[in-house]
Structure formats: structure tokens, C-alpha cells
Coordinates of C-alpha atoms in Angstrom, one line a residue:
M1 CA 21.8 2.6 4.5
K2 CA 23.0 -0.6 2.5
R3 CA 22.9 -0.7 -1.1
N4 CA 21.3 -3.6 -3.3
K5 CA 25.3 -4.9 -3.8
D6 CA 25.3 -5.0 -0.5
L7 CA 22.6 -6.9 -0.1
A8 CA 22.9 -9.5 -2.8
R9 CA 26.1 -10.7 -1.0
A10 CA 24.5 -11.6 2.1
A11 CA 21.7 -13.4 -0.3
D12 CA 23.6 -16.5 1.7
A13 CA 23.0 -15.4 4.9
E14 CA 20.3 -16.3 7.3
V15 CA 19.2 -13.2 8.1
L16 CA 19.5 -9.6 6.6
V17 CA 20.7 -6.6 8.9
V18 CA 19.5 -3.4 8.1
D19 CA 21.7 -0.7 9.2
N20 CA 20.9 3.3 8.4
G21 CA 23.7 4.1 10.6
K22 CA 21.3 6.5 12.8
L23 CA 18.9 3.5 14.2
P24 CA 20.1 0.5 16.0
S25 CA 20.3 -2.4 13.2
V26 CA 17.5 -4.2 13.0
E27 CA 17.7 -8.2 11.8
F28 CA 15.2 -10.0 9.6
A29 CA 15.4 -13.7 9.1
W30 CA 15.0 -14.7 5.2
D31 CA 12.5 -16.9 5.9
Y32 CA 10.6 -14.6 7.8
L33 CA 11.2 -12.6 4.7
N34 CA 10.5 -14.7 1.6
N35 CA 6.8 -15.5 3.6
Q36 CA 5.5 -12.0 3.3
L37 CA 2.5 -12.1 1.0
A38 CA 3.1 -10.3 -2.4
R39 CA 1.7 -7.4 -3.0
Q40 CA -0.5 -7.7 -6.2
I41 CA -0.9 -4.5 -8.2
W42 CA -4.4 -3.4 -9.5
N43 CA -5.3 -0.5 -12.0
S44 CA -9.1 -1.6 -12.4
A45 CA -12.2 -1.4 -10.0
A46 CA -12.8 -4.9 -12.3
Q47 CA -9.8 -6.0 -11.6
L48 CA -10.4 -5.2 -8.0
A49 CA -13.3 -6.9 -7.9
K50 CA -11.8 -10.1 -8.6
T51 CA -9.8 -10.6 -5.6
P52 CA -11.5 -13.6 -3.0
Y53 CA -12.0 -11.1 0.0
L54 CA -12.8 -7.5 -1.1
K55 CA -16.3 -7.1 0.5
I56 CA -16.7 -9.0 3.4
A57 CA -20.1 -8.9 5.8
F58 CA -19.7 -7.7 9.2
A59 CA -22.2 -10.5 10.6
E60 CA -19.7 -13.3 9.3
L61 CA -16.3 -11.2 9.9
I62 CA -18.2 -10.8 14.0
S63 CA -20.0 -12.7 15.9
L64 CA -22.6 -11.2 17.8
E65 CA -20.5 -11.7 21.4
G66 CA -18.0 -9.4 19.6
Q67 CA -15.6 -12.5 18.8
P68 CA -14.4 -13.1 15.3
D69 CA -14.0 -15.6 12.6
H70 CA -10.0 -16.4 12.6
K71 CA -10.3 -17.8 9.2
L72 CA -12.5 -14.9 7.6
L73 CA -10.1 -11.9 9.5
L74 CA -6.9 -14.7 7.8
D75 CA -8.3 -13.9 4.9
M76 CA -9.4 -10.1 5.2
L77 CA -6.1 -9.5 6.3
E78 CA -4.5 -11.1 3.4
Q79 CA -6.8 -8.7 1.5
L80 CA -5.3 -5.8 2.8
Q81 CA -1.8 -6.5 2.7
K82 CA -2.0 -7.7 -1.0
H83 CA -4.4 -5.7 -2.1
G84 CA -4.4 -2.7 -0.1
I85 CA -8.5 -2.4 0.1
V86 CA -11.0 -4.2 2.3
I87 CA -14.5 -3.3 2.7
I88 CA -15.9 -4.7 5.3
E89 CA -20.4 -4.1 4.6
G90 CA -23.3 -4.0 7.1
V91 CA -21.1 -2.7 10.3
P92 CA -22.9 -1.2 12.9
T93 CA -24.1 2.3 13.3
E94 CA -25.8 2.9 16.3
A95 CA -22.8 3.3 19.1
T96 CA -20.8 6.4 17.8
G97 CA -18.8 7.3 20.9
D98 CA -15.4 7.5 20.1
Q99 CA -14.9 4.1 22.9
T100 CA -17.7 2.6 22.0
C101 CA -18.6 2.7 18.2
M102 CA -18.3 -0.5 15.9
L103 CA -14.9 0.6 14.1
R104 CA -12.9 0.4 17.6
K105 CA -14.6 -3.4 18.0
V106 CA -13.7 -4.5 14.6
M107 CA -9.8 -2.6 14.6
S108 CA -9.3 -4.1 17.8
H109 CA -8.6 -7.9 16.2
I110 CA -7.0 -6.3 13.6
G111 CA -4.0 -4.4 15.5
T112 CA -3.4 -1.2 18.0
L113 CA -5.1 1.9 16.5
R114 CA -2.1 4.8 16.3
N115 CA -2.9 8.1 17.9
T116 CA -3.1 11.4 15.9
F117 CA -3.9 14.5 16.9
Y118 CA -7.5 14.1 15.8
G119 CA -7.0 11.5 18.5
E120 CA -7.5 7.9 17.8
T121 CA -10.6 7.8 16.3
W122 CA -12.5 11.3 15.1
D123 CA -15.7 12.0 13.3
V124 CA -15.4 13.9 9.7
K125 CA -18.3 15.8 9.1
A126 CA -18.9 19.6 6.6
V127 CA -18.4 22.2 9.0
E128 CA -19.2 26.1 7.7
Q129 CA -16.5 27.9 7.1
S130 CA -13.7 25.0 7.7
K131 CA -10.0 25.4 7.2
N132 CA -9.6 22.0 6.7
V133 CA -10.8 20.7 3.8
A134 CA -11.6 17.4 4.9
Y135 CA -14.6 19.2 7.0
T136 CA -16.2 20.5 3.9
N137 CA -18.3 19.0 1.6
I138 CA -15.6 19.7 -1.1
N139 CA -14.2 16.9 -3.5
L140 CA -11.2 16.1 -2.7
G141 CA -10.4 14.2 -5.3
L142 CA -7.6 11.2 -5.0
H143 CA -5.3 12.1 -2.4
M144 CA -3.8 10.2 0.8
D145 CA -4.1 10.9 4.3
L146 CA -1.4 11.6 7.0
L147 CA 1.2 12.5 5.5
S148 CA 2.7 15.0 7.0
F149 CA 3.6 12.1 9.9
E150 CA 7.0 10.6 10.1
N151 CA 5.1 7.6 9.9
P152 CA 2.3 7.5 8.1
P153 CA -0.1 4.9 9.3
R154 CA 0.0 1.9 6.8
F155 CA -3.9 1.4 6.8
Q156 CA -6.7 3.9 7.4
A157 CA -10.3 2.3 8.4
L158 CA -13.2 4.5 8.1
H159 CA -16.8 3.8 8.7
C160 CA -19.7 5.8 7.4
L161 CA -22.4 6.3 10.5
R162 CA -24.2 8.8 8.8
N163 CA -24.4 10.5 5.0
R164 CA -27.4 12.9 5.2
V165 CA -27.0 14.1 1.5
E166 CA -27.6 11.7 -2.2
G167 CA -25.0 11.2 -3.7
G168 CA -21.6 11.0 -3.9
A169 CA -18.6 8.6 -4.1
S170 CA -15.4 7.1 -2.5
Y171 CA -12.6 6.8 -5.1
F172 CA -9.7 4.4 -4.5
V173 CA -6.4 3.7 -6.4
D174 CA -3.2 1.4 -6.5
S175 CA -0.9 4.2 -5.4
F176 CA 2.1 1.1 -6.5
A177 CA 0.3 1.1 -9.6
V178 CA 0.6 5.0 -10.4
A179 CA 4.4 4.6 -9.0
Q180 CA 4.8 1.6 -11.7
N181 CA 3.1 3.7 -14.1
F182 CA 5.2 6.9 -13.5
A183 CA 8.6 4.9 -13.5
Q184 CA 7.3 3.1 -16.4
R185 CA 6.4 6.5 -18.2
Y186 CA 9.4 8.7 -16.9
R187 CA 12.1 6.7 -16.2
D188 CA 14.7 10.1 -15.5
Q189 CA 11.9 11.7 -13.7
A190 CA 11.3 8.5 -11.7
K191 CA 15.3 8.0 -11.1
L192 CA 15.6 11.6 -9.6
L193 CA 12.7 10.9 -7.4
A194 CA 14.3 8.1 -5.7
K195 CA 17.4 9.4 -5.2
S196 CA 15.9 12.7 -3.8
K197 CA 15.0 13.8 -0.4
I198 CA 11.6 15.1 -0.1

């Protein structure tokens, strides 16, 4: 894999070539890379709440005919790329089948659903004596899903169809902010983690 100094030498080139020595090399045009949206780190709910498209109304995003408002869809995708989270409010809950659920219809305007050992979509519900903690009503705390995958999904979509209990809360954290904070507080450990294969 090319090191930063190799990449710096290539800065006057028209393309960046990424070659890890195992897979075929990949070329990226510098113009393309320079036009990518920069991630904006957030570390508080108040800071996140100030982002322009954190919450979007489903009725404004998708028409009755199932077509997206392309401008709002682009704004939503920019929010997702920059901040890592979007909340679509008011998504219909009547259709619950894997092929007919509204989650699938919304996501079809964003990209292809990835198949997992659970399927492309699946129900998460409390099951008595479950061996998987995800299927219990136990507080899971902050965590990331599907990290056992060699290539975990960049984004995950959740749709609450029914909540049969009162209370409960969902918490989100910017993992880039956590990593940045860790690197500032524990420089030596962060360098070791950056060099270590895990």
C-alpha cells in the first residue's frame, strides 16, 4: 500500500492510483476526490440538531406515486454523507413484508440493499431465551452492527414498525468524533492501533 509520502508526490498528477499489492489497482481522478463532501464531526445532540436536514418528512421526500423529490433526496444524502445520520419521519407502517415494506421502497432511491445472513431486510423483535442479544429487550448500549463483515455496510436503515412497550430510547454517536478524541487523549495507543492489524 502506498504511504502518505508516495501520495504527496503524486499530488501534481491527474489521478491517484491506489494499489495494495493484492487486488487490481484503482485510479481516482483528483477532481473527483476534491469534490467529495467532507465529513463534519459532531459531538453533541445540540450540535447535530443544527444540521439542516437531520429530520425529513416522508410525505415531502416520497410522493403518493412513490417518486422521490430529487432535490430533497440529494439534500438528505448530503446530510447522511456529512453527518452520518438522517431521520425520516412519518414513514408508513402498514406494509410489513420484506418485499413490500416502505423501508425497501425508500432505500431503493438511495442504492442497492446488501444481502446479509439475515437477508436484505429483517425484523428485530424481542424473543424469549434468544441467543442473540439483538433479539432481547436488553439495553445494547452504544455499538456498531455487522462489524464481523469483511466489508461492513457504510449506512444502515432502521424502521420502527411497532413498539409494544413504553419508554426506550435510541442513542447515536459520531464514531469519527470518538476516534478523534481518543487520538488526542491517547496518542501512543492511537498510533499503535493505527499500525496494528485487528
